[in-house]
Amino acid sequence: MKADSLLLAIEIGWWVVALGLPILLLAAIRLPRKWRWRVPAVVLVSWSALVLYTSEVYFPTGVAHATQLGIDNPYQGFDNNNFVPVLVLGWLLPLTACTIAAFGRLALQKHRGGKE
């Protein structure tokens, strides 16, 4: 696999972890039963996965790609200045995915004519 396509796959994987993992966890995990308790747990797990994915997969791959291209400072764009926003605001994308899933669930319940 070429370095450009590998980096593209890693970037797509970042979005899958940020937005797809929370929806998958909401569908797969049934405890706790109430969404007001399940959503914070899913957001916490998804945020942790996003931070780990960013630090252990995305950044090292980006540095290796920049090194292969011969860029003078391969860490530019893959240092602590770019990690802090993921660490501080990384919960926002999983929460957005959970909010969209909640509205979809609400619309589906209303369409079916009541609560499940």
CSV table of C-alpha atoms in Angstrom, one decimal:
chain,number,residue,atom,x,y,z
A,1,MET,CA,0.0,0.0,0.0
A,2,LYS,CA,1.4,3.4,-0.9
A,3,ALA,CA,2.2,5.9,1.8
A,4,ASP,CA,-0.5,8.3,0.5
A,5,SER,CA,-3.2,5.8,0.5
A,6,LEU,CA,-2.2,4.5,3.9
A,7,LEU,CA,-2.4,7.9,5.4
A,8,LEU,CA,-5.8,8.4,3.8
A,9,ALA,CA,-7.0,5.2,5.3
A,10,ILE,CA,-5.7,6.2,8.7
A,11,GLU,CA,-7.5,9.6,8.4
A,12,ILE,CA,-10.7,7.9,7.4
A,13,GLY,CA,-10.2,5.5,10.4
A,14,TRP,CA,-9.9,8.5,12.6
A,15,TRP,CA,-13.4,9.7,11.5
A,16,VAL,CA,-14.8,6.2,11.9
A,17,VAL,CA,-13.5,6.1,15.5
A,18,ALA,CA,-14.8,9.6,16.2
A,19,LEU,CA,-18.3,9.1,14.7
A,20,GLY,CA,-18.9,5.5,14.0
A,21,LEU,CA,-17.7,3.9,17.3
A,22,PRO,CA,-20.2,5.8,19.5
A,23,ILE,CA,-23.1,4.7,17.3
A,24,LEU,CA,-21.9,1.1,17.3
A,25,LEU,CA,-21.5,1.1,21.1
A,26,LEU,CA,-25.0,2.6,21.5
A,27,ALA,CA,-26.4,-0.2,19.5
A,28,ALA,CA,-24.3,-3.0,21.0
A,29,ILE,CA,-24.3,-2.1,24.7
A,30,ARG,CA,-27.6,-2.4,26.4
A,31,LEU,CA,-26.6,-1.6,29.9
A,32,PRO,CA,-27.4,0.8,31.5
A,33,ARG,CA,-30.9,0.8,30.1
A,34,LYS,CA,-31.5,4.5,30.3
A,35,TRP,CA,-29.9,6.6,27.6
A,36,ARG,CA,-29.1,9.4,30.1
A,37,TRP,CA,-26.6,7.0,31.7
A,38,ARG,CA,-25.5,5.1,28.6
A,39,VAL,CA,-24.6,8.1,26.5
A,40,PRO,CA,-22.0,9.5,29.0
A,41,ALA,CA,-20.4,6.0,29.2
A,42,VAL,CA,-20.3,5.7,25.4
A,43,VAL,CA,-18.9,9.2,25.0
A,44,LEU,CA,-16.2,8.4,27.6
A,45,VAL,CA,-15.2,5.2,26.0
A,46,SER,CA,-15.2,6.7,22.5
A,47,TRP,CA,-13.2,9.7,23.6
A,48,SER,CA,-10.6,7.4,25.1
A,49,ALA,CA,-10.5,5.4,21.9
A,50,LEU,CA,-10.1,8.5,19.9
A,51,VAL,CA,-7.2,9.8,22.0
A,52,LEU,CA,-5.5,6.5,21.8
A,53,TYR,CA,-6.0,6.2,18.1
A,54,THR,CA,-4.7,9.7,17.5
A,55,SER,CA,-1.6,9.3,19.6
A,56,GLU,CA,-0.7,5.7,18.7
A,57,VAL,CA,-1.8,5.4,15.1
A,58,TYR,CA,-2.6,8.7,13.4
A,59,PHE,CA,0.4,10.8,14.6
A,60,PRO,CA,3.1,8.1,14.1
A,61,THR,CA,1.8,7.4,10.6
A,62,GLY,CA,1.7,11.1,9.7
A,63,VAL,CA,5.3,11.6,11.0
A,64,ALA,CA,6.5,8.6,9.0
A,65,HIS,CA,4.8,9.9,5.9
A,66,ALA,CA,6.3,13.4,6.3
A,67,THR,CA,9.7,11.8,6.9
A,68,GLN,CA,9.3,9.7,3.7
A,69,LEU,CA,8.5,12.9,1.8
A,70,GLY,CA,11.6,14.5,3.1
A,71,ILE,CA,10.0,17.4,5.0
A,72,ASP,CA,12.4,19.3,7.2
A,73,ASN,CA,10.2,19.2,10.3
A,74,PRO,CA,8.2,16.0,10.1
A,75,TYR,CA,6.6,16.6,13.4
A,76,GLN,CA,4.9,19.8,12.2
A,77,GLY,CA,1.2,19.0,12.4
A,78,PHE,CA,1.8,16.0,14.6
A,79,ASP,CA,3.0,17.4,17.8
A,80,ASN,CA,1.5,18.4,21.2
A,81,ASN,CA,-0.1,21.6,19.6
A,82,ASN,CA,-2.3,19.3,17.5
A,83,PHE,CA,-2.9,16.7,20.2
A,84,VAL,CA,-4.3,19.0,22.9
A,85,PRO,CA,-7.5,19.8,20.9
A,86,VAL,CA,-8.2,16.1,20.6
A,87,LEU,CA,-7.4,15.6,24.3
A,88,VAL,CA,-9.6,18.6,25.4
A,89,LEU,CA,-12.4,18.6,22.8
A,90,GLY,CA,-12.3,15.0,21.6
A,91,TRP,CA,-15.5,14.2,23.4
A,92,LEU,CA,-17.4,16.6,21.2
A,93,LEU,CA,-17.6,14.4,18.1
A,94,PRO,CA,-18.8,11.3,19.9
A,95,LEU,CA,-21.4,13.4,21.7
A,96,THR,CA,-22.5,14.7,18.4
A,97,ALA,CA,-22.9,11.2,17.0
A,98,CYS,CA,-24.8,10.1,20.1
A,99,THR,CA,-27.1,13.2,19.8
A,100,ILE,CA,-27.8,12.4,16.1
A,101,ALA,CA,-28.5,8.8,17.1
A,102,ALA,CA,-30.9,9.9,19.9
A,103,PHE,CA,-32.8,12.2,17.5
A,104,GLY,CA,-33.0,9.3,15.0
A,105,ARG,CA,-34.3,7.0,17.7
A,106,LEU,CA,-36.9,9.6,18.8
A,107,ALA,CA,-38.1,10.1,15.2
A,108,LEU,CA,-38.3,6.3,14.7
A,109,GLN,CA,-40.3,5.9,17.9
A,110,LYS,CA,-42.7,8.7,16.9
A,111,HIS,CA,-43.1,7.2,13.4
A,112,ARG,CA,-43.9,3.8,15.0
A,113,GLY,CA,-46.5,5.4,17.2
A,114,GLY,CA,-45.1,5.2,20.6
A,115,LYS,CA,-42.4,3.9,22.9
A,116,GLU,CA,-40.7,0.6,22.3
